[in-house]
XYZ file of C-alpha atoms in Angstrom:
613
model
C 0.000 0.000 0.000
C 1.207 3.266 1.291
C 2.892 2.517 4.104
C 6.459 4.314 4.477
C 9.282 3.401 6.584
C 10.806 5.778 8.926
C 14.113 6.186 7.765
C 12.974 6.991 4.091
C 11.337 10.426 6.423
C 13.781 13.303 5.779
C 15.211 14.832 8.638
C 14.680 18.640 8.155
C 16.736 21.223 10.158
C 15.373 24.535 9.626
C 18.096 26.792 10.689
C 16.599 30.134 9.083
C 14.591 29.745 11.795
C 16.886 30.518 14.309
C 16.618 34.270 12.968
C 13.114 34.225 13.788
C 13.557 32.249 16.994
C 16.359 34.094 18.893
C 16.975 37.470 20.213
C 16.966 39.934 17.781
C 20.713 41.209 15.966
C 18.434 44.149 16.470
C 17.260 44.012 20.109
C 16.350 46.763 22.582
C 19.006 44.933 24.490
C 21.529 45.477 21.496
C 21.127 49.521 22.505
C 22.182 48.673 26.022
C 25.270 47.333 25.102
C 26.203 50.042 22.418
C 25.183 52.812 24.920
C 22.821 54.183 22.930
C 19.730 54.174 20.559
C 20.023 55.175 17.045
C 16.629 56.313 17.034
C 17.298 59.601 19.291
C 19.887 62.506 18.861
C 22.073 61.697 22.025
C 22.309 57.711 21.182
C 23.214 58.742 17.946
C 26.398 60.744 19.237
C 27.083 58.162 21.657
C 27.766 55.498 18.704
C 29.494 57.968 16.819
C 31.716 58.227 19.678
C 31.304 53.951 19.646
C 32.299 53.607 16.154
C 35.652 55.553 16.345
C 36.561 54.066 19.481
C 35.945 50.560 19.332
C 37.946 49.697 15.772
C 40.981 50.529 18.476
C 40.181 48.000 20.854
C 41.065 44.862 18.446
C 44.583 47.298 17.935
C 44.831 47.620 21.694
C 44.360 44.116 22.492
C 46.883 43.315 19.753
C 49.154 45.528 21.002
C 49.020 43.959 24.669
C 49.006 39.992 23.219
C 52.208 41.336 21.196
C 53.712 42.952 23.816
C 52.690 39.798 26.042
C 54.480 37.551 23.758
C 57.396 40.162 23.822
C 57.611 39.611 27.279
C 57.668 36.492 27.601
C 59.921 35.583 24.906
C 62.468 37.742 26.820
C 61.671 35.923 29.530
C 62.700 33.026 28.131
C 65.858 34.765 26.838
C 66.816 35.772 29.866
C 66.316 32.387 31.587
C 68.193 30.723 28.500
C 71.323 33.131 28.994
C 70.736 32.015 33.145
C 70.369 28.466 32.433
C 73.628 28.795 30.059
C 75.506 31.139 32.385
C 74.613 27.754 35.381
C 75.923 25.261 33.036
C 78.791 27.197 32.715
C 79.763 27.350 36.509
C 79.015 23.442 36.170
C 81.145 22.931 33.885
C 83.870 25.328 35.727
C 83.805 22.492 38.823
C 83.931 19.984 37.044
C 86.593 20.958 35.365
C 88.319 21.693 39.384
C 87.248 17.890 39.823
C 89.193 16.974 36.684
C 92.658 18.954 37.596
C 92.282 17.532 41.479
C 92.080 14.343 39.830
C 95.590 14.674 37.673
C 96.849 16.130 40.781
C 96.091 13.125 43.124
C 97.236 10.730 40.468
C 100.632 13.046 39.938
C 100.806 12.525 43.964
C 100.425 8.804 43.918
C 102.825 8.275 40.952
C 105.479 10.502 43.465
C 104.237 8.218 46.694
C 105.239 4.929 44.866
C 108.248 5.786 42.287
C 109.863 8.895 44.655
C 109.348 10.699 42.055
C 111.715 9.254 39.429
C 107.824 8.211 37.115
C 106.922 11.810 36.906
C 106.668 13.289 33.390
C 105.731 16.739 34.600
C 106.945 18.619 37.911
C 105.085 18.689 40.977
C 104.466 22.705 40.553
C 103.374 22.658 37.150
C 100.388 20.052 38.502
C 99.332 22.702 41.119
C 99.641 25.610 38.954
C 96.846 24.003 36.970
C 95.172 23.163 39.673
C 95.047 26.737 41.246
C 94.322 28.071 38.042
C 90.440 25.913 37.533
C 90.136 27.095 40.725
C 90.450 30.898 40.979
C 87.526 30.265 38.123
C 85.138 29.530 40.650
C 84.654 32.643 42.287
C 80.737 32.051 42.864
C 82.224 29.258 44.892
C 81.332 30.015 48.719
C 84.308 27.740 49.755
C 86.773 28.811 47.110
C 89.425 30.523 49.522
C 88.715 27.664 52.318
C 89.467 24.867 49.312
C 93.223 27.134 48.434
C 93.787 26.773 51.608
C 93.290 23.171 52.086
C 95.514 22.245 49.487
C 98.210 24.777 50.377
C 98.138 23.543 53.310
C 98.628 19.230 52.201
C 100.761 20.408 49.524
C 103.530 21.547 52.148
C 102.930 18.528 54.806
C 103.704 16.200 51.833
C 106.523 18.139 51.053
C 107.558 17.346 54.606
C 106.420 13.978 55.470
C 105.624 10.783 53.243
C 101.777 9.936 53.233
C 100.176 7.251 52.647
C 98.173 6.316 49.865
C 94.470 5.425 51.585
C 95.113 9.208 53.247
C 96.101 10.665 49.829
C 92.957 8.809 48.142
C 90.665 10.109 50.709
C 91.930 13.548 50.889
C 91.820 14.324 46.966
C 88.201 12.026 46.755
C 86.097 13.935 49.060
C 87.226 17.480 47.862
C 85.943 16.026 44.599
C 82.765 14.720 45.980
C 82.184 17.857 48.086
C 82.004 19.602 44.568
C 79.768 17.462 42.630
C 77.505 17.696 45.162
C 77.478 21.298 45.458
C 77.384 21.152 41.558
C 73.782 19.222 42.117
C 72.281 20.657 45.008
C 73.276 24.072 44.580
C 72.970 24.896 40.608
C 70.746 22.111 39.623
C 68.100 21.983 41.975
C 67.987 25.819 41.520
C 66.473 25.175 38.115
C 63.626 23.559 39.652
C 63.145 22.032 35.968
C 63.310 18.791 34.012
C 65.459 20.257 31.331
C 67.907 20.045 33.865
C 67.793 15.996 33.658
C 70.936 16.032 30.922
C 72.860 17.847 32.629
C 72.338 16.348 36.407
C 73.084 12.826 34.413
C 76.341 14.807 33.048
C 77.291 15.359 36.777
C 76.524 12.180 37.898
C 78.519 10.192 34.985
C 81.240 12.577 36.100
C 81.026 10.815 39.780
C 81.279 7.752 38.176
C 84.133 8.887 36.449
C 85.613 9.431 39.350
C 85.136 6.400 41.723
C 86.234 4.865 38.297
C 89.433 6.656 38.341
C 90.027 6.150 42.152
C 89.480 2.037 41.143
C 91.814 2.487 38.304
C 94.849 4.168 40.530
C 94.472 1.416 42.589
C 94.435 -1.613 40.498
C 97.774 -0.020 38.867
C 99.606 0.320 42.330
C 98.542 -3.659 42.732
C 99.675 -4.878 39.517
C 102.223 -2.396 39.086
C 103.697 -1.426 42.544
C 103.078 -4.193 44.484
C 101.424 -2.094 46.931
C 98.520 -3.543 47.825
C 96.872 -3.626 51.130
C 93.659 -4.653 52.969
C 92.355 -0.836 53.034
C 93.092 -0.671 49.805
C 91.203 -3.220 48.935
C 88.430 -2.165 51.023
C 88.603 1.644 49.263
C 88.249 -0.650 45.958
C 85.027 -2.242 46.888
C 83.098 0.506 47.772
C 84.461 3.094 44.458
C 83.486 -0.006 42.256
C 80.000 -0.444 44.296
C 79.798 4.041 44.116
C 80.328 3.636 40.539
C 77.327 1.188 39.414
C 74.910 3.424 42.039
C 76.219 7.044 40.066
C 75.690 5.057 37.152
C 72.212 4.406 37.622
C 71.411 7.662 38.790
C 73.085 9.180 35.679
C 70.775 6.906 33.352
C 67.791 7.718 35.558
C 67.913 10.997 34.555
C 69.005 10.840 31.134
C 67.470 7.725 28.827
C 69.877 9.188 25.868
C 72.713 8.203 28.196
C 71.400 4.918 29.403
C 70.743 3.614 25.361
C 74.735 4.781 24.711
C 75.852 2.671 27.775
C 73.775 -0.546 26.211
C 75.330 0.090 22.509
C 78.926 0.856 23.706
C 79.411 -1.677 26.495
C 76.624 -4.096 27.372
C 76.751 -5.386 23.730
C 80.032 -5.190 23.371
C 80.198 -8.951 25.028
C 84.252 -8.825 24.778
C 85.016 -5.991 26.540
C 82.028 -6.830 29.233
C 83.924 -9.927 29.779
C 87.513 -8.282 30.031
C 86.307 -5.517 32.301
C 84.404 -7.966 34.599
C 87.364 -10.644 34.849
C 90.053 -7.542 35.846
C 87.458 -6.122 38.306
C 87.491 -9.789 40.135
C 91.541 -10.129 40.242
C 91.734 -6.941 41.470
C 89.215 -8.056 44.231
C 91.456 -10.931 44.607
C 93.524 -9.826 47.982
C 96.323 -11.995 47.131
C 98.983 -10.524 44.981
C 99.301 -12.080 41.852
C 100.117 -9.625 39.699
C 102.454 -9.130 37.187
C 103.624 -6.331 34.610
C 101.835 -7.640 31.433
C 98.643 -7.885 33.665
C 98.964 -4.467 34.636
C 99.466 -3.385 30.345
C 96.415 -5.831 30.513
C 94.252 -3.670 32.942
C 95.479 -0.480 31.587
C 94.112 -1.162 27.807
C 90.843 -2.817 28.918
C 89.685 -0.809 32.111
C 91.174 2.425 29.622
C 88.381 1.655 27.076
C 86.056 1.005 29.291
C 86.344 4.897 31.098
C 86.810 6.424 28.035
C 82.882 4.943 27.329
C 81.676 7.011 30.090
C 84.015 9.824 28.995
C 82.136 9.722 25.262
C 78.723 9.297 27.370
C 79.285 12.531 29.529
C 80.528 15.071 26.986
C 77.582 13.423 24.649
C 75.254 14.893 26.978
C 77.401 17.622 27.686
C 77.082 18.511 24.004
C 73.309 17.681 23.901
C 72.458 19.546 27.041
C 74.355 23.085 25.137
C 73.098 22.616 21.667
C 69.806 22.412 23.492
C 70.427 25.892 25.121
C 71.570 27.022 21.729
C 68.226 25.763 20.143
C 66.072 27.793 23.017
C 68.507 30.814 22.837
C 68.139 30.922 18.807
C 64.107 30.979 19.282
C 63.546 33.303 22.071
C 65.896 35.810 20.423
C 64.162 35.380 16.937
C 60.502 35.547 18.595
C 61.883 38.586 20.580
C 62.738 40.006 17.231
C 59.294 39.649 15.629
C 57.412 40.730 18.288
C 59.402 43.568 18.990
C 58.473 44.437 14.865
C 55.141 43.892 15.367
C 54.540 45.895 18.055
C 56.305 48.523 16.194
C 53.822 48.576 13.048
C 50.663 48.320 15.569
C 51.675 51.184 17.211
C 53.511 53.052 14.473
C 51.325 52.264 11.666
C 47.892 50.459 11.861
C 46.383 52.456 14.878
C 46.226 55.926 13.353
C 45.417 54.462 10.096
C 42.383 52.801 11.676
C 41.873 55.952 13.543
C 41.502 57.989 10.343
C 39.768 55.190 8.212
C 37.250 55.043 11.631
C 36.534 58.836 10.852
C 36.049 58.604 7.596
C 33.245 55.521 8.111
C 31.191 57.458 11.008
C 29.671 59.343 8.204
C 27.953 56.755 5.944
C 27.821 53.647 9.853
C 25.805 56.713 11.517
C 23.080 56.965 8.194
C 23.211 53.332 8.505
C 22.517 52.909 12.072
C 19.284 55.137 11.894
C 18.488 52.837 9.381
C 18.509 49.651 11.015
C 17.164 51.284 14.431
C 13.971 52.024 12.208
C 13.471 48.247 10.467
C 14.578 46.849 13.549
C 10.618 47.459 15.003
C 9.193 46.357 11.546
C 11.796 42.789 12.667
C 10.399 42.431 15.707
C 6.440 42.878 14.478
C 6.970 40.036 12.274
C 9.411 38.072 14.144
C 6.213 37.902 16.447
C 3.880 37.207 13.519
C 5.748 34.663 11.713
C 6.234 32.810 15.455
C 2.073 32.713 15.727
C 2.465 31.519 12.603
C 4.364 28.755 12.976
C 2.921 27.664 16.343
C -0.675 28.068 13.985
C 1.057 25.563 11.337
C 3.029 23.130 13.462
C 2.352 21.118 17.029
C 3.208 23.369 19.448
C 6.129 20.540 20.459
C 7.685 20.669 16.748
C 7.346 24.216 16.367
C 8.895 24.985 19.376
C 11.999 22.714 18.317
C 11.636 25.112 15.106
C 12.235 28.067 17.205
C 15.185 26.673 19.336
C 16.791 25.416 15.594
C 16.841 22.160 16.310
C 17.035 19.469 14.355
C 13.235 17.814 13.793
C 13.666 14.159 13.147
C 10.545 12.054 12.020
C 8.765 9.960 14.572
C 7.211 6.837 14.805
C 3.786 6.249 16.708
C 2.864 3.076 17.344
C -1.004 3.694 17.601
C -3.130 7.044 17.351
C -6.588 7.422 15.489
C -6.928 9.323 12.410
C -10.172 11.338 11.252
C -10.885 12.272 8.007
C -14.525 14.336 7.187
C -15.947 16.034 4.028
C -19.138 17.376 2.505
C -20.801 14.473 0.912
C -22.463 17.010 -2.086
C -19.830 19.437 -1.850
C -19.239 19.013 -5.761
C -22.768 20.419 -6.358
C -22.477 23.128 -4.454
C -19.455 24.651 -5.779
C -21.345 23.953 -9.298
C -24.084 26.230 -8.152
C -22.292 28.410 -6.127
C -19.710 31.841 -6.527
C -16.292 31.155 -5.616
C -16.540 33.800 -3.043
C -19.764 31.867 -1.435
C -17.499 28.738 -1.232
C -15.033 30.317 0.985
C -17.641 31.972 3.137
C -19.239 28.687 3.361
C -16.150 26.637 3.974
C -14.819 29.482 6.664
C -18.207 29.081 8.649
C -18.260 24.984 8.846
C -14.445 25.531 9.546
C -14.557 27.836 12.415
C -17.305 25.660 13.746
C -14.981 22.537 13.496
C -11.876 24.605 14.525
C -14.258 25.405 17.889
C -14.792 21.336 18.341
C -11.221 20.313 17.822
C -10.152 22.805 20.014
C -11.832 20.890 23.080
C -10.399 17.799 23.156
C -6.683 16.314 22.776
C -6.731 15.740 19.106
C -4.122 17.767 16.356
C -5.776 19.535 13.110
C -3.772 18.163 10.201
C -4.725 19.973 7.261
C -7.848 20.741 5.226
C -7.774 20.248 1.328
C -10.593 21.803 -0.222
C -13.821 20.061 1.688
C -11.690 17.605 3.401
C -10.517 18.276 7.359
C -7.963 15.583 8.514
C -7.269 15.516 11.992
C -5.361 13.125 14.478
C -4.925 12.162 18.271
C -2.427 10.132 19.936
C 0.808 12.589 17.867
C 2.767 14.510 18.358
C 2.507 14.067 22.295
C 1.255 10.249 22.999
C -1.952 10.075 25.519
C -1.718 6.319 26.026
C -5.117 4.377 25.137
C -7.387 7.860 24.596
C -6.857 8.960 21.382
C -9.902 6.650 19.980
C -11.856 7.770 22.515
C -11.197 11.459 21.737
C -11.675 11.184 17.666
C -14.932 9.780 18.316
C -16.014 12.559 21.182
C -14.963 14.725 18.336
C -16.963 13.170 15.707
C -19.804 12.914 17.366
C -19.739 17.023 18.430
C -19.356 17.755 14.805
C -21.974 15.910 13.931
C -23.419 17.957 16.090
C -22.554 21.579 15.627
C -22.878 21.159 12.170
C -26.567 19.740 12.417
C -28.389 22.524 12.721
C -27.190 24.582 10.264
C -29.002 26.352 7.658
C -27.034 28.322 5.164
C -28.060 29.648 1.816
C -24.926 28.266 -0.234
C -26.778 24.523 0.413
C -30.395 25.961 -0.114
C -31.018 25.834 3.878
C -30.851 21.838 4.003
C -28.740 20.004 6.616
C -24.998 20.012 6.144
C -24.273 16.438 4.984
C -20.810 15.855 6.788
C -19.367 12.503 6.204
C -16.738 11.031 8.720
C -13.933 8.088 8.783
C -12.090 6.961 11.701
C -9.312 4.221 12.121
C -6.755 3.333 14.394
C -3.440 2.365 13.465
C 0.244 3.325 13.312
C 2.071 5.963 11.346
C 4.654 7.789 11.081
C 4.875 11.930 11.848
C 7.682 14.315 10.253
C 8.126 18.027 8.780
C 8.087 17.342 4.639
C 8.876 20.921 2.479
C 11.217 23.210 3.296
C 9.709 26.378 1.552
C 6.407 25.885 3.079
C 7.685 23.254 5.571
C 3.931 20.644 6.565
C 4.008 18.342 9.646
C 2.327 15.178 7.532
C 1.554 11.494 8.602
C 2.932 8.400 6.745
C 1.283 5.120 6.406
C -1.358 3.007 5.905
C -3.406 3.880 8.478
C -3.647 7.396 7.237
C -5.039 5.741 3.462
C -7.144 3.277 5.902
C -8.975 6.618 7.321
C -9.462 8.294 3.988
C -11.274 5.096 2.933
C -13.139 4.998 5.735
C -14.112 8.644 5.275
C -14.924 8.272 1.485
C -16.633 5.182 1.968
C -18.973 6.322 4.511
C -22.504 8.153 4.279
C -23.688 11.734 5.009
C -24.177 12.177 8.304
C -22.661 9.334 9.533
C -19.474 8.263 11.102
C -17.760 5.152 9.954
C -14.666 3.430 11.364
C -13.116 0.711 11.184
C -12.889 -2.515 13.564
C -9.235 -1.777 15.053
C -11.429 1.517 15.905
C -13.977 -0.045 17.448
C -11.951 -2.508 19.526
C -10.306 0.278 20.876
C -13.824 1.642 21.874
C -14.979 -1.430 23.526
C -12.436 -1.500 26.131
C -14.007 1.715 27.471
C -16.452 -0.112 29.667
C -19.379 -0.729 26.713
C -20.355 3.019 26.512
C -19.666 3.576 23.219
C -23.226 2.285 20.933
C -21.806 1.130 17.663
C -23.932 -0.408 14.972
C -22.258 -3.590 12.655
C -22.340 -2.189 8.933
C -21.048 -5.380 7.340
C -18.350 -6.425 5.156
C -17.953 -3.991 2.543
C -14.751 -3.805 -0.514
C -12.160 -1.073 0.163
C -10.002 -0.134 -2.570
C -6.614 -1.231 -2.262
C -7.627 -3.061 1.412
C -9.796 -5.817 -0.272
C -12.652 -6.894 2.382
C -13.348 -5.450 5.783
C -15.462 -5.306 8.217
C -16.728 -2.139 9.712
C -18.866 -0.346 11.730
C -20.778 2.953 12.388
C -20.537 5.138 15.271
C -23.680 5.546 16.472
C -23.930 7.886 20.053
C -22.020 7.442 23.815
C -24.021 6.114 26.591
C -23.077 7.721 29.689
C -24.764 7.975 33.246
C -27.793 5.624 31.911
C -28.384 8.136 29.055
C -27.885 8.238 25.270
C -25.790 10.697 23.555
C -26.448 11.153 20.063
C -25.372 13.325 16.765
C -29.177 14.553 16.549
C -29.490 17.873 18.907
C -33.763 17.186 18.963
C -33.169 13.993 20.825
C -34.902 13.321 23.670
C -32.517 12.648 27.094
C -29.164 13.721 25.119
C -26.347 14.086 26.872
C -23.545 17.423 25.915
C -21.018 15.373 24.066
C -18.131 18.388 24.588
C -17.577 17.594 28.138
């Protein structure tokens, strides 16, 4: 038949409505918020005064982002020249560290050779050592740590020391240093792009209990020197140098996947380095000279891994600097030039170009302030309109803009009525006494359906359609409402007497059925709210298929009637054919019997009951 499925329902989204539906562009509150209306002489001034003021604010608020950004790109500047200037004192004691370090080995080669092994004098050592140090004059301790060393540097000169004292004398200067380097200017920074260089620090530690493990295993396998605390000082620099390690790679992941492709997959030297770590943790000497050439070219390679490692992410940790230095002073740059041409050169050109516009906005303004009330008269109208057209529930979604998908109802009743000789009267009748006539029986109708919960479709030419149970459901009622209404028109319309149908009876024939169908806005010039489905061509047959003066319906119509406690009188009519619907049974609506009394179409009845309640 006719009956259409839901998806093949267009979804309409009327968004022109929105102009309708919203606050005006035009509002009375619009003059609040320019300070002024256009429709008298001082709210005229006041947005003349509006219109040359407020193309500046866009320039002002340009001006402040730019010089925002300006500020904060020398901000970063400035912190990039502080966070170089920090690496730089890093770098200065570590560099201390490093010179300590030649020193304490130049005073361990003197220690165990009397020294006839030294390549360089004794003073040229300290001279470079003094020298990193007078570097460090942010250094708190600087004068205490000349002092110190003055001060060994003469009692060696004066008495032989031995070489556990010497190791921890020169070691925890060192250590004192690299943890002033990490707790003082690191954890000043407060930041994680500190991480590289904290990891650069650390491998440096590990350089160091490296180097103190290294001194050693050389006076075992080379002096012969080797005693229980030195074996003990061993330990514990090997153990210090896995722990520094770890925090280095902690910090730093960079470092950590180096470490793995230089030395933990390098299986040979991991083997070499591990079996000369465990003779020198042998106590008992069994050294020789080619062992100690041995150590020297295995445990070498193995610092000078670390070595590449920390001045890797030395390197990384500048060029990273570099990178933020290079950016901040190029966005410095540009917003500095920006700022100039905002301030030099757009402002007053807005400011004249504003001047020049007040002229022809102002002409423009009255304007609008006088359609603006003509807007709002038929914003109202076309809103009546459209409440007139739609369900109040769509048309409201209309205003809002919403998008007004089509429904599916699962049962409502559907009336259709016309005038069973309305063909002859428009053959003997004006056009103008047609829509008189039609007007009268349609205000009259208009007046029923207005009293009960049913929705006016649409009227084609003699034809009134109207529907309960959509758009807002009301459970099992809607039959009972259609035929409350059917049987009031029946009545209002019975007693008239008009001239258009030579003062007979108006012979109004109704069709009712119950059924489902589906409800959705179709158009969107002259956008309908129409129902879908076989029910609706069910009614229409019931309608045209009916008699004057009569209401017919079909048996889905009338179950629905007899489960309202038998007081609906319905009379059999019989199996009849229905086009397109083959046989069916149906039935005519004869009255309502309520409170023991018989409500019927027929006004002159005896013991009628008001049908409109």
């Amino acid at each position: 038949m006719h009956k259409l499925e839901l998806d093949n329902i267009p979804k309409v989204n009327y968004k022109c409505w929105e102009c309708f539906s919203g606050s005006s562009e035009f509002d009375s509150n619009e003059h609040a918020f320019l300070g002024g209306d256009p429709s008298t002489r001082t709210g005229r001034h006041t947005q003349k005064r509006q219109i040359r003021i407020l193309p500046q604010v866009p320039v002002v608020c340009c001006g402040i982002f730019t010089f925002v950004m300006l500020s904060l790109a020398v901000k970063a500047l400035v912190t990039s020249n502080l966070m170089n200037r920090r690496v730089d004192r890093t770098e200065k004691l570590v560099n201390v560290v490093f010179f300590l370090r030649r020193e304490r080995h130049q005073v361990l080669e003197y220690i165990t050779t009397d020294g006839t092994g030294l390549t360089r004098t004794m003073g040229e050592v300290y001279s470079d050592t003094d020298k990193s140090i007078n570097e460090i004059s942010f250094y708190e301790r600087q004068e205490t740590l000349k002092k110190k060393l003055k001060d060994h540097r003469e009692s060696t000169k004066l008495e032989r020391r031995f070489i556990p004292e010497e190791l921890e004398f020169y070691t925890k200067i060192s250590k004192d240093l690299l943890s002033y380097s990490i707790t003082k200017l690191i954890n000043d920074g407060k930041t994680k792009s500190w991480n590289t260089i904290t990891s650069w620090i650390w491998l440096f530690r590990t350089e160091e209990s490296l180097d103190i493990c290294d001194s050693i295993a050389y006076i075992k396998f080379k002096n012969k020197l080797f005693t229980r605390q030195l074996f003990y000082t061993f330990i514990e620099n090997d153990l210090l140098a896995k722990e520094d390690l770890d925090m280095a790679f902690n910090y730093d992941g960079k470092s950590r996947e180096m470490y793995e492709n230089l030395y933990l997959k390098n299986s040979l030297l991991k083997l070499k380095v591990e079996d000369l770590l465990n003779q020198v943790k042998t106590i008992d000497d069994n050294s020789t000279d080619d062992l100690s050439l041995y150590w020297a070219k295995w445990f070498g390679y193995y610092k000078q891994i670390i070595t590449d490692i920390r001045l890797e992410a030395l390197r990384r940790k500048k060029t990273n600097l570099n990178e933020i230095y290079k950016t901040a002073a190029i966005e410095s740059s540009i917003h500095l030039i920006l700022l100039a041409i905002i301030v030099i050169c757009i402002g007053p050109l807005l400011n004249i170009s504003s001047k020049r516009t007040v002229i022809s906005m102002h002409s423009l303004t009255v304007s609008i302030s006088k359609n603006q009330r003509e807007l709002k008269s038929q914003k109202r109208k076309t809103e009546v309109l459209l409440r007139e057209m739609l369900p109040r529930s769509v048309a409201y979604k209309f205003l809002k803009g919403e998008e007004v998908e089509p429904q599916f109802f699962d049962c409502v009743t559907v009336l259709f009525s016309d005038i069973a000789d309305f063909n002859q009267i428009t053959s003997r009748s004006a056009p103008l006494q047609i829509v008189e006539f039609l007007n009268v029986i349609y205000n009259l109708i208009d007046d029923c359906v207005s009293k009960f919960d049913v929705y006016k479709v649409e009227t084609i030419g003699a034809v009134y359609m109207v529907v309960s149970g959509l758009p807002m459901a009301n459970g099992n009622k809607h039959a009972v409402e259609i035929s409350k209404l059917a049987l009031a028109m029946l009545r209002k319309t019975g007693d008239m007497d008009m001239e258009v149908i030579n003062d007979k009876k108006l012979l109004l024939r109704i069709g009712i059925h119950t059924g489902s169908c589906v409800a959705g806005i179709v158009g969107n010039k002259m956008p309908r709210y129409c129902l879908f489905g076989d029910t609706i061509n069910t009614a229409s047959r019931m309608q045209t298929n009916g008699l004057p003066r009569k209401i017919h319906m079909s048996k889905t119509t009338k179950e629905k009637l007899d489960l309202q406690n038998d007081e609906w009188i319905t009379e059999e009519r019989g199996t009849i054919e229905i086009k397109g619907k083959g046989q069916m049974k149906t039935f005519w609506l004869i009255g309502r019997l309520r409170n023991q009394k018989l409500s019927l179409p027929e006004s002159e009845t005896s013991g009628i009951e008001n049908t409109n309640e």
